[in-house]
PDB file of C-alpha atoms in Angstrom:
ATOM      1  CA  UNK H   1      61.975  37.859 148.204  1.00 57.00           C
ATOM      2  CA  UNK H   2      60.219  41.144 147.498  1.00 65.00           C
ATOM      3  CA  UNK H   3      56.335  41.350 148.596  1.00 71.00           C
ATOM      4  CA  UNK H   4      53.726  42.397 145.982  1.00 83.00           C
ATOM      5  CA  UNK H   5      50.282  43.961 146.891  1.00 87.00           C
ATOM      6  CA  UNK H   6      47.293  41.826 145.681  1.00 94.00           C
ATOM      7  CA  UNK H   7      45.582  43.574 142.580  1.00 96.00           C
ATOM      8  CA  UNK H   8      42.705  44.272 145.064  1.00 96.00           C
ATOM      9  CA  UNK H   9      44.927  46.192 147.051  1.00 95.00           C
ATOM     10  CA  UNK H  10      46.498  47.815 144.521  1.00 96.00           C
ATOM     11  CA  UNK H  11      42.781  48.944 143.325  1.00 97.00           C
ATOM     12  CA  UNK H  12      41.798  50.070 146.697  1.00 97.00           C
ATOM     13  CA  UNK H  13      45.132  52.481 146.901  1.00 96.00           C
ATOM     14  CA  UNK H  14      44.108  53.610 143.746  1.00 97.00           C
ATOM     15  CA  UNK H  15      40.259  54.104 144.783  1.00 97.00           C
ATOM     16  CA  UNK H  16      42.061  55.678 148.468  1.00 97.00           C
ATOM     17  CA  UNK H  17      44.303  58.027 146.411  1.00 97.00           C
ATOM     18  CA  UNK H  18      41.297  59.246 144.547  1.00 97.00           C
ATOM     19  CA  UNK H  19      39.831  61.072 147.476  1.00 96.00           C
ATOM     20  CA  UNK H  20      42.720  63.593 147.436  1.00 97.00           C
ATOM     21  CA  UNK H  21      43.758  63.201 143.965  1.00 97.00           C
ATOM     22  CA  UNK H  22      41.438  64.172 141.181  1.00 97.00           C
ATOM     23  CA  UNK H  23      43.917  63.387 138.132  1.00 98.00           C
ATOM     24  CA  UNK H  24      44.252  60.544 135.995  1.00 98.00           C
ATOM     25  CA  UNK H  25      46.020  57.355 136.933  1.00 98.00           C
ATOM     26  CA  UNK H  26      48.181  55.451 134.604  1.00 98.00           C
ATOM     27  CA  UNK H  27      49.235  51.790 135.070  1.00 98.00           C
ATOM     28  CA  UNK H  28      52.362  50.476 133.925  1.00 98.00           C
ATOM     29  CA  UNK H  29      54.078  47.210 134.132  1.00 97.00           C
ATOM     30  CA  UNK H  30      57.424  48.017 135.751  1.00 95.00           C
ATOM     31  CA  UNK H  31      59.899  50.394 137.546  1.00 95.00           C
ATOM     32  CA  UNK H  32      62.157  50.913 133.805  1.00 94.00           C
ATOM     33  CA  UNK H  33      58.980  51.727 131.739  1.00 96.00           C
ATOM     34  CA  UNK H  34      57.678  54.299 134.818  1.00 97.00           C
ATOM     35  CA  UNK H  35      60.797  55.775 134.345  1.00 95.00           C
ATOM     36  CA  UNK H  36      60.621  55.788 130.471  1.00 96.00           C
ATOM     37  CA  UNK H  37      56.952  57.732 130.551  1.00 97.00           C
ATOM     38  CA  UNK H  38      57.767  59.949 133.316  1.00 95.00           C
ATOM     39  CA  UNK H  39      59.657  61.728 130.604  1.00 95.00           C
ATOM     40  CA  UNK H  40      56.365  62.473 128.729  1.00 97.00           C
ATOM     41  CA  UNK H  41      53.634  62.939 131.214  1.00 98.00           C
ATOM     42  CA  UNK H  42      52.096  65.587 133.088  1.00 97.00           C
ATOM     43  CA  UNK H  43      53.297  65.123 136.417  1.00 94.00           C
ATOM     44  CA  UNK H  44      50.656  67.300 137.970  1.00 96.00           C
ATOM     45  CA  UNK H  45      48.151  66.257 136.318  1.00 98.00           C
ATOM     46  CA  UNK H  46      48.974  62.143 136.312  1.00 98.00           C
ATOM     47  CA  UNK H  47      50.337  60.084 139.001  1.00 98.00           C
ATOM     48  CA  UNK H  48      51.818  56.287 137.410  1.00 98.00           C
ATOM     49  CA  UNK H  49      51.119  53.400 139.376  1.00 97.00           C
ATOM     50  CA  UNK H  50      53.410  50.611 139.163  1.00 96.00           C
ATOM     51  CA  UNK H  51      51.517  47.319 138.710  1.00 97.00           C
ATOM     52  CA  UNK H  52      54.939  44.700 138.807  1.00 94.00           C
ATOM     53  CA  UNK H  53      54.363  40.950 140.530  1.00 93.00           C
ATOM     54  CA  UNK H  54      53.545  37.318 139.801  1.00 91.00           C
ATOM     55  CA  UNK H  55      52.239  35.645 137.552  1.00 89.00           C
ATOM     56  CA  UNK H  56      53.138  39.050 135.447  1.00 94.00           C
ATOM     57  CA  UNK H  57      53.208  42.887 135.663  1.00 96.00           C
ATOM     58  CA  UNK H  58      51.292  42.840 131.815  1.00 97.00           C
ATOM     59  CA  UNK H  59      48.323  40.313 133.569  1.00 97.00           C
ATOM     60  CA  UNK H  60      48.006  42.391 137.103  1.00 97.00           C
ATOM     61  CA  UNK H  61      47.948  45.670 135.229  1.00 98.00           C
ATOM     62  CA  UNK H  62      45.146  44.141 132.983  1.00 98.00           C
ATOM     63  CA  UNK H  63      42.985  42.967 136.553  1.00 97.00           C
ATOM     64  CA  UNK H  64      44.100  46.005 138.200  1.00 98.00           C
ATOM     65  CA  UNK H  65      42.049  48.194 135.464  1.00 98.00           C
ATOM     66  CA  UNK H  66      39.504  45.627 135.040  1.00 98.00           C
ATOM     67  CA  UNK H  67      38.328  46.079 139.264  1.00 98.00           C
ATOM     68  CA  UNK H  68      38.813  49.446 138.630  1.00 98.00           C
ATOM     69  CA  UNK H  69      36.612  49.598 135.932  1.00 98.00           C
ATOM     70  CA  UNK H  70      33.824  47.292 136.983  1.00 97.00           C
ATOM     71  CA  UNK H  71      33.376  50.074 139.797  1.00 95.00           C
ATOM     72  CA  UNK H  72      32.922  52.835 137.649  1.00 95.00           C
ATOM     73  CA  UNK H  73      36.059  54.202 138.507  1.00 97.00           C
ATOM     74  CA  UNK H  74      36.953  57.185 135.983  1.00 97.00           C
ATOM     75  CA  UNK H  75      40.167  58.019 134.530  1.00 98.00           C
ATOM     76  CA  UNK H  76      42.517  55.503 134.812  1.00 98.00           C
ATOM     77  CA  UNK H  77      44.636  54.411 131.393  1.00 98.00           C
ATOM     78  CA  UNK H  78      46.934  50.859 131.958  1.00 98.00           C
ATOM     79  CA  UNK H  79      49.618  50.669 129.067  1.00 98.00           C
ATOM     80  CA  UNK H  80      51.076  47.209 128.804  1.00 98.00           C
ATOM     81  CA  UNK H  81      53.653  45.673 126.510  1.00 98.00           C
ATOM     82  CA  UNK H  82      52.005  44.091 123.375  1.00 98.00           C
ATOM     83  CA  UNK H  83      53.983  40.798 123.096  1.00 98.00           C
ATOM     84  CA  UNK H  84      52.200  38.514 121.298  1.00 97.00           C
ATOM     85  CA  UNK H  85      49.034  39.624 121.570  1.00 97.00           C
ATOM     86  CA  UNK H  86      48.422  40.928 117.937  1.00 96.00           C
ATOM     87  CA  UNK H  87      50.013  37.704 116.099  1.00 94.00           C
ATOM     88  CA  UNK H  88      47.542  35.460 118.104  1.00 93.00           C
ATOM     89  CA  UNK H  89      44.958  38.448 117.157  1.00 93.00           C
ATOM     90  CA  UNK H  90      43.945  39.024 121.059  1.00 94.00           C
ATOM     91  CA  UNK H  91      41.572  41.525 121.148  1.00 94.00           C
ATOM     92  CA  UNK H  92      42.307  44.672 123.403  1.00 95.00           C
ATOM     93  CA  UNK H  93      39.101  44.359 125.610  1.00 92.00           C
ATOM     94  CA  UNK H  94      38.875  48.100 127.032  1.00 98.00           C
ATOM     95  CA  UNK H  95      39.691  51.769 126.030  1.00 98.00           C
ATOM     96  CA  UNK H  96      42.136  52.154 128.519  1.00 98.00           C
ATOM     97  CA  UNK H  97      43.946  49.317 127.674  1.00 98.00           C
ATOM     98  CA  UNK H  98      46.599  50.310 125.348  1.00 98.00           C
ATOM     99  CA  UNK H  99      49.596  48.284 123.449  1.00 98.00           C
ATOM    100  CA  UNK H 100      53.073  49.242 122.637  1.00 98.00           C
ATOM    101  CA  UNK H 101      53.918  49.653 118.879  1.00 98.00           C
ATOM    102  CA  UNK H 102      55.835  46.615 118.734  1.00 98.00           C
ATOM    103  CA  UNK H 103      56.316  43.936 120.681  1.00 98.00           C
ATOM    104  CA  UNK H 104      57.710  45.492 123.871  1.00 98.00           C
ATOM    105  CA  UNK H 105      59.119  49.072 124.962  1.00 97.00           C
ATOM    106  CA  UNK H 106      62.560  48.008 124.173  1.00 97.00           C
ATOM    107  CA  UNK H 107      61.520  47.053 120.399  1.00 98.00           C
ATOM    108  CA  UNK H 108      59.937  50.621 120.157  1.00 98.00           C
ATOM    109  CA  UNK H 109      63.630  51.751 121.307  1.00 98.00           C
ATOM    110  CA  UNK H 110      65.632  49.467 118.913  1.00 98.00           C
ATOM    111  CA  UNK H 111      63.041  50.516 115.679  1.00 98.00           C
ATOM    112  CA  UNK H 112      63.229  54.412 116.482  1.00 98.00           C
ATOM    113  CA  UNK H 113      66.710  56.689 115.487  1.00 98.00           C
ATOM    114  CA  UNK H 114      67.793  56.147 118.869  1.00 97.00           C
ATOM    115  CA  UNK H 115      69.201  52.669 117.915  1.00 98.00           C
ATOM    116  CA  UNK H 116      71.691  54.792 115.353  1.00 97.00           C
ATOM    117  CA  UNK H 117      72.866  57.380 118.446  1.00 97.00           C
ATOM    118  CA  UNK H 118      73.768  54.339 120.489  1.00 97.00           C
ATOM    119  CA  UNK H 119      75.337  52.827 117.639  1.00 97.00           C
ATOM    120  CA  UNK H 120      77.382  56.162 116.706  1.00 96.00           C
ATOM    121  CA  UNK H 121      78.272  56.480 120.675  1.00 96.00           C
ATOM    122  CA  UNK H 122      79.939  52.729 120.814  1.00 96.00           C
ATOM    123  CA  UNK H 123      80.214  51.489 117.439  1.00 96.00           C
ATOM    124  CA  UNK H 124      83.300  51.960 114.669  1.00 95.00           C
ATOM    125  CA  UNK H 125      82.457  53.151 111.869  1.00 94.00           C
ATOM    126  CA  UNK H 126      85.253  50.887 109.776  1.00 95.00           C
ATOM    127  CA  UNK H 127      83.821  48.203 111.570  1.00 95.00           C
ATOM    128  CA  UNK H 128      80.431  49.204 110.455  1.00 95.00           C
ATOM    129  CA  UNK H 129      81.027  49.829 107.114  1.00 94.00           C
ATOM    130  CA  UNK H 130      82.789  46.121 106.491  1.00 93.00           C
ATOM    131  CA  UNK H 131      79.425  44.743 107.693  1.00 92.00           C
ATOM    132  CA  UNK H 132      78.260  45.832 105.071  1.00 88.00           C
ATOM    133  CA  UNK H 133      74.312  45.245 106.417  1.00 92.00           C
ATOM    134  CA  UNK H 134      71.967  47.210 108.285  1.00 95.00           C
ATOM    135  CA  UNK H 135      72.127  46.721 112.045  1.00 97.00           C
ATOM    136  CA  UNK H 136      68.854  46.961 112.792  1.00 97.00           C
ATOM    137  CA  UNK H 137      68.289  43.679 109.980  1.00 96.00           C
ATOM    138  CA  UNK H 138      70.961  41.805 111.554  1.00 96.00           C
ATOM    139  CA  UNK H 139      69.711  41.927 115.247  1.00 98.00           C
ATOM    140  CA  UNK H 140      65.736  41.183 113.963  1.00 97.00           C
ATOM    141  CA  UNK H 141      67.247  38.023 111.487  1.00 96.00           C
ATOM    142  CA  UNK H 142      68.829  36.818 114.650  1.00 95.00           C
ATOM    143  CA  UNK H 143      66.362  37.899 117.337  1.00 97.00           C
ATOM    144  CA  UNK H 144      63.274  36.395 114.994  1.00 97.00           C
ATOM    145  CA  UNK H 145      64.072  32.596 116.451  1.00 97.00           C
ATOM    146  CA  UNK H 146      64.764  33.304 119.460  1.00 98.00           C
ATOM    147  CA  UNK H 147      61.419  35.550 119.658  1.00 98.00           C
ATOM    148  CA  UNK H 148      59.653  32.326 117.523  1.00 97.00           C
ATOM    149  CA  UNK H 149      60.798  30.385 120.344  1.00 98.00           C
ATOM    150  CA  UNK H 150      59.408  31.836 123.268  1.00 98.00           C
ATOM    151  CA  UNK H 151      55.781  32.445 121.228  1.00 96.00           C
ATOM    152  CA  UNK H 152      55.996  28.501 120.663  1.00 96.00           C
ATOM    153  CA  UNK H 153      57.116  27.930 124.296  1.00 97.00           C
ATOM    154  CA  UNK H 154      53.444  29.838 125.486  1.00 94.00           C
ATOM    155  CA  UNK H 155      51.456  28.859 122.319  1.00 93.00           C
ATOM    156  CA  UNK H 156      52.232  24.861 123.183  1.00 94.00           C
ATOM    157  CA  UNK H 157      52.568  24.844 127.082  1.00 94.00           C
ATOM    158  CA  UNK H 158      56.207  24.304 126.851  1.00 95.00           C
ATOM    159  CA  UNK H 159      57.260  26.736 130.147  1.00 94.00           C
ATOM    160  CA  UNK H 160      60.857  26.824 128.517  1.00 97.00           C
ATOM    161  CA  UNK H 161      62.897  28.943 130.651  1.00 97.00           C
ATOM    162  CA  UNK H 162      64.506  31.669 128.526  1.00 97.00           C
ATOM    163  CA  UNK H 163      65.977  33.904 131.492  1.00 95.00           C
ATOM    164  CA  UNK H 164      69.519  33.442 132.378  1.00 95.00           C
ATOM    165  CA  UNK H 165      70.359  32.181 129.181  1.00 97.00           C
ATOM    166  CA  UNK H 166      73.424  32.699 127.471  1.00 97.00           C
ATOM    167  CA  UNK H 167      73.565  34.159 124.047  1.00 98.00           C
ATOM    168  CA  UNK H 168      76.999  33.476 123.109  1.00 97.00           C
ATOM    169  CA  UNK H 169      76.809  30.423 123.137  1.00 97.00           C
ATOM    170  CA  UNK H 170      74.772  30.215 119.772  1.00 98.00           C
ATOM    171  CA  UNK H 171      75.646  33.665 118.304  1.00 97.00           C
ATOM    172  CA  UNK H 172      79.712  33.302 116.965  1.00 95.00           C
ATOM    173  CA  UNK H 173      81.274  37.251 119.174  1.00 91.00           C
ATOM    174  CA  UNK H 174      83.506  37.191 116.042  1.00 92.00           C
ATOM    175  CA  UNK H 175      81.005  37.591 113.300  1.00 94.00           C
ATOM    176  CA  UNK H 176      77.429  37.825 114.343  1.00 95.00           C
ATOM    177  CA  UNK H 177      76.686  34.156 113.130  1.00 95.00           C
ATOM    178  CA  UNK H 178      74.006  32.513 114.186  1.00 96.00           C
ATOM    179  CA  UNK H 179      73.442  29.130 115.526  1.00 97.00           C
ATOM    180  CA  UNK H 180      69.738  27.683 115.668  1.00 97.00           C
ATOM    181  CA  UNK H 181      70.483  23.855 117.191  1.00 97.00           C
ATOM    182  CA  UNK H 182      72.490  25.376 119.706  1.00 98.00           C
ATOM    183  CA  UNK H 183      69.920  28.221 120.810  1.00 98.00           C
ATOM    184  CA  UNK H 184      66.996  24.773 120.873  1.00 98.00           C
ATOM    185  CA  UNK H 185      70.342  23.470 123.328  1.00 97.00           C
ATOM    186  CA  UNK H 186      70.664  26.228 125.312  1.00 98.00           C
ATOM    187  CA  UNK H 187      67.046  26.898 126.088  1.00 98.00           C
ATOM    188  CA  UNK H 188      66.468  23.084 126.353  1.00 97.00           C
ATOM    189  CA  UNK H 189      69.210  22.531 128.918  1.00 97.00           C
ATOM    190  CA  UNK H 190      68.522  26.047 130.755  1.00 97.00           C
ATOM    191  CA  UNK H 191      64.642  24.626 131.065  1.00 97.00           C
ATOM    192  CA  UNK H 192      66.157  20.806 132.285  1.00 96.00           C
ATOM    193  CA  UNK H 193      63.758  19.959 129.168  1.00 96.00           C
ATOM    194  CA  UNK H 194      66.151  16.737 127.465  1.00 95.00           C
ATOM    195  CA  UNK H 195      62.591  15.504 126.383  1.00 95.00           C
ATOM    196  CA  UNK H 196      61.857  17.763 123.523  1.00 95.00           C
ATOM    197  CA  UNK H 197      63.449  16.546 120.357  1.00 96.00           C
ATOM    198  CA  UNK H 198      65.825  19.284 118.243  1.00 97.00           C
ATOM    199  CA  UNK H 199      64.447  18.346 115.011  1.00 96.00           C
ATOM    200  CA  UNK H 200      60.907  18.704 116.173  1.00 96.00           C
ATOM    201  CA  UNK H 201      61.273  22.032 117.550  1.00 96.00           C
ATOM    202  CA  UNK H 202      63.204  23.323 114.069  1.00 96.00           C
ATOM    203  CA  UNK H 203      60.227  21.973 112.127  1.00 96.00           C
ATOM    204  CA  UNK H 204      58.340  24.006 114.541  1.00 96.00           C
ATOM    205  CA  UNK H 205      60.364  26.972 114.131  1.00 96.00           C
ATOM    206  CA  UNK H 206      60.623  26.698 110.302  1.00 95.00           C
ATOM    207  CA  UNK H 207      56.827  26.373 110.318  1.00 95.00           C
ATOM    208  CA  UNK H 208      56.100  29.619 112.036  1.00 94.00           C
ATOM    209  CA  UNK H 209      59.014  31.552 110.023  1.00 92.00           C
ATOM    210  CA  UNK H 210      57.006  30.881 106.795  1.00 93.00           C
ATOM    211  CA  UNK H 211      54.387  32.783 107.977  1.00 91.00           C
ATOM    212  CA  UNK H 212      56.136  35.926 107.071  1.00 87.00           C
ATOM    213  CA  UNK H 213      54.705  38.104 110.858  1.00 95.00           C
ATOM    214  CA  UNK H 214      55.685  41.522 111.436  1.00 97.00           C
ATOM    215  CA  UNK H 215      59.883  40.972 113.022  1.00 97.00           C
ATOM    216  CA  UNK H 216      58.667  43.758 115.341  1.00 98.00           C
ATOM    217  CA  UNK H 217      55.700  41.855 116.820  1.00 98.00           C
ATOM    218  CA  UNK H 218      57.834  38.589 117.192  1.00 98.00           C
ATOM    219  CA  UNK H 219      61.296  39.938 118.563  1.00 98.00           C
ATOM    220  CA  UNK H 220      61.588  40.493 122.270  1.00 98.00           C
ATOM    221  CA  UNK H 221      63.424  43.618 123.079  1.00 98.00           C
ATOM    222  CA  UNK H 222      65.854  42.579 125.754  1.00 98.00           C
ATOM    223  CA  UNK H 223      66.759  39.500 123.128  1.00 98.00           C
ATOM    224  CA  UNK H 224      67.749  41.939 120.668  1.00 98.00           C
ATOM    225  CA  UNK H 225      69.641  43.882 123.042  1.00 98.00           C
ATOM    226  CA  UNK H 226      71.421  41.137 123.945  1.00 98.00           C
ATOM    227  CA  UNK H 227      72.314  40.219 120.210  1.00 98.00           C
ATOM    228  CA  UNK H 228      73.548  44.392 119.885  1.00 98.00           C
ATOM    229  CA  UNK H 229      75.469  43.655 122.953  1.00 97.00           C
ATOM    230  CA  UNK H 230      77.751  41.016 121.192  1.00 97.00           C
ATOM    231  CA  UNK H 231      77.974  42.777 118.133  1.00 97.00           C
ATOM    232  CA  UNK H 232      79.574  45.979 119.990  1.00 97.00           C
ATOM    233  CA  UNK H 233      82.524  43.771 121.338  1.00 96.00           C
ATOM    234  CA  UNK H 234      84.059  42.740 118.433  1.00 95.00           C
ATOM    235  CA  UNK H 235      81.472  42.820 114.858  1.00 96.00           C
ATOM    236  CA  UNK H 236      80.673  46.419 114.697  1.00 96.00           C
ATOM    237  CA  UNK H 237      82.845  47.820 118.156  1.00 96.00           C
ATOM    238  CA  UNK H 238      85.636  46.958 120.434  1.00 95.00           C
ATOM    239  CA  UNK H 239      84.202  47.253 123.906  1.00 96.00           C
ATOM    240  CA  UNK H 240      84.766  44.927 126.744  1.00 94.00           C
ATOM    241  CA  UNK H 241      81.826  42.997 127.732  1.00 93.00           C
ATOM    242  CA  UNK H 242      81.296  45.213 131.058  1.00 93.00           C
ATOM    243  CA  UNK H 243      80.883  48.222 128.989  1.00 94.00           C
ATOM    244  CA  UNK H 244      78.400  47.631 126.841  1.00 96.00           C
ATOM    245  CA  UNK H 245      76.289  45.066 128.860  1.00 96.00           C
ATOM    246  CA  UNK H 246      72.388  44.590 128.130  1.00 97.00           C
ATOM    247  CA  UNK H 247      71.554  46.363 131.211  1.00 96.00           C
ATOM    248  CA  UNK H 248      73.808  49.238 130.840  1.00 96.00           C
ATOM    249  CA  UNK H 249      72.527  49.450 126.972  1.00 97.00           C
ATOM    250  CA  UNK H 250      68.993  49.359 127.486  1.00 96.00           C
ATOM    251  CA  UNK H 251      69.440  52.644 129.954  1.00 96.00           C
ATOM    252  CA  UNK H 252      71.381  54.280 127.174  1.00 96.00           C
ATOM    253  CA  UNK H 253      68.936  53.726 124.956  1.00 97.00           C
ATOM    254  CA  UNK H 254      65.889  54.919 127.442  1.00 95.00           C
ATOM    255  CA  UNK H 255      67.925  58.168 128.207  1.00 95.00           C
ATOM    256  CA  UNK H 256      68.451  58.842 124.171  1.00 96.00           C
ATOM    257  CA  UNK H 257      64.929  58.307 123.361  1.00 97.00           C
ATOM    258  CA  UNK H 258      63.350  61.931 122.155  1.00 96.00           C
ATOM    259  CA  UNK H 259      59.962  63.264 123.107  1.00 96.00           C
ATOM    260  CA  UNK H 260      59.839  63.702 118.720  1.00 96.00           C
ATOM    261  CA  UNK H 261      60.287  59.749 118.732  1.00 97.00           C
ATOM    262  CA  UNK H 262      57.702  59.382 120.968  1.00 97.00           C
ATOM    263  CA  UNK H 263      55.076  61.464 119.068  1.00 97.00           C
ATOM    264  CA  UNK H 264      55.640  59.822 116.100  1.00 97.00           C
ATOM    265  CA  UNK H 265      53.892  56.466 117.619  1.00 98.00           C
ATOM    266  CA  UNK H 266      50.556  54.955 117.371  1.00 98.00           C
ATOM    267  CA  UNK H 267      51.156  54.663 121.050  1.00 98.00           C
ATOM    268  CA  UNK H 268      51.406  58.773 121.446  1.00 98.00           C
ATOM    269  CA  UNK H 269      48.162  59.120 119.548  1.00 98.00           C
ATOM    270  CA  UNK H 270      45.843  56.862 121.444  1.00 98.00           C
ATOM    271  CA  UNK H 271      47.012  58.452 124.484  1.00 98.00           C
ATOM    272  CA  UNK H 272      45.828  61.786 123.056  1.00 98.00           C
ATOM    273  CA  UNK H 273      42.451  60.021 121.967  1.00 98.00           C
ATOM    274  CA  UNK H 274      42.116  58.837 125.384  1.00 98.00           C
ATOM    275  CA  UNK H 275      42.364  62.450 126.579  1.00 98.00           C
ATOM    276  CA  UNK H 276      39.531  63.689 124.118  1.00 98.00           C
ATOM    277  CA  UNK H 277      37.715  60.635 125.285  1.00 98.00           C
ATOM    278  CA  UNK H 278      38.005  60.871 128.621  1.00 98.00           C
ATOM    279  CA  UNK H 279      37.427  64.703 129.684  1.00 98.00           C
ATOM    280  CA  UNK H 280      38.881  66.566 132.118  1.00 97.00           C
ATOM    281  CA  UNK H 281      41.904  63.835 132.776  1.00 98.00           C
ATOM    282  CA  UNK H 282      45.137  64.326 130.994  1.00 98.00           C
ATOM    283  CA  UNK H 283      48.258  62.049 130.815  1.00 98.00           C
ATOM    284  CA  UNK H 284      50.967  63.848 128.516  1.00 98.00           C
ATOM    285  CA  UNK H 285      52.588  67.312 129.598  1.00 96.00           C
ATOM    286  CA  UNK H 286      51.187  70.051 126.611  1.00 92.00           C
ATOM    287  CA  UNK H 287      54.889  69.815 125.286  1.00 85.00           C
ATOM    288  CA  UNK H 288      54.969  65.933 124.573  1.00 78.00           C
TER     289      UNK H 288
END
């Protein structure tokens, strides 16, 4: 089992790196989304610090820049995924704390034209056409539950275990049909939770829906991959499972993703108001 550094001693490397580095440090929660804003920043002039461990990457990245901080430490920028936080209207308690757009990087993917290149790369366009429905509308009207789910799971203490679990067994390969009971099964019997009743948790999950929240906000990017994932084997594609797997997609979709996408984000701009802010220390290369 891999070792992680405390988030004092990730500070302290930090505060150590500073005496022969005088650029700015940016935190981010794993090795995929280091790889993801490599693409856009300014090498020389920012080094990215990967903040990943227990209890989560999002929480240590959040202490990490709060030791920092309390020290007077000077420019350092942590950019975590959003998740929940703007449905339960958490409020961002820093300047260098920013948010993804939506709720995660891979939902900032899914929502920008790269979604359509992966489509066109893997996709039939017959198959596309007798749809007849907008891809992007299908995965969020199927990912929404699953996305309700896990924000009810952390909102009411459930700890349901959503990792591991299998999506075809409550999405139909053959036509992109949805099941809710058996996703409630699935997550129930993947969490060893028998004691939570179905029809309570639908209630739940109908009660939320009526709220009408930003899809974006609620679906979880690697659901929604999953959900594309099915459709490309037999809805909208004919690929075996092996070649279009969630993993496998989700790099495809990183590698598509333009630097024009990226500067048409709320995410892009604060970056660029945390440079004017935060004088001399840059983040994004001049051509980002």
């Amino acid at each position: 089992m891999r070792e992680f550094l405390t988030v004092d001693r990730v500070a302290n490397k930090i505060r150590q790196l500073r005496q022969t580095y005088s650029g700015a440090f940016l935190l981010v929660e794993g090795s995929y989304d280091k790889v993801f804003y490599e693409r856009f920043v300014d090498k020389l002039a920012c080094h990215l610090e990967i903040t990943a461990g227990k209890p989560s990457s999002k929480q240590r990245a959040i202490e990490i820049l709060a030791i920092l901080e309390t020290s007077n430490f000077q420019g350092v920028l942590a950019i975590v995924d959003a998740d929940f936080d703007r449905l339960q209207n958490i409020p961002v308690k820093s300047p260098n704390l920013l948010l993804t757009d939506t709720h995660d990087l891979e939902t900032m993917l899914i929502q920008s034209p790269t979604l359509d290149k992966v489509i066109a790369e893997f996709a039939s366009e017959d198959k596309i056409s007798q749809l007849n429905r907008d891809i992007r509308e299908v995965l969020l009207s199927v990912g929404i539950s699953v996305g309700y789910l896990r924000w009810i799971s952390q909102s009411d203490g459930l700890n349901l275990t959503f990792e591991g679990i299998i999506f075809s067994r409550f999405i139909n390969e053959k036509n992109w049909q949805f099941n809710e009971l058996k996703l409630i099964q699935e997550v129930k019997n993947k969490s060893q939770a028998f004691y939570l009743k179905d029809e309570e948790i639908q209630q739940r999950l109908n009660s939320e829906k009526s709220n009408n929240h930003d899809r974006w906000q609620v679906c979880c990017g690697h659901d929604l991959v999953e959900i594309l994932s099915l459709g490309l084997r037999k809805v909208i594609g004919t690929n075996n499972a092996a070649d279009v797997e969630p993993n496998s997609l989700e790099r495809n979709l990183r590698l598509a993703y333009e630097v024009a996408y990226f500067c048409k984000t709320q995410l892009y701009s604060e970056i660029r108001l945390w440079e004017t802010n935060n004088p001399p220390f840059k983040v994004l290369r001049n051509d980002a």
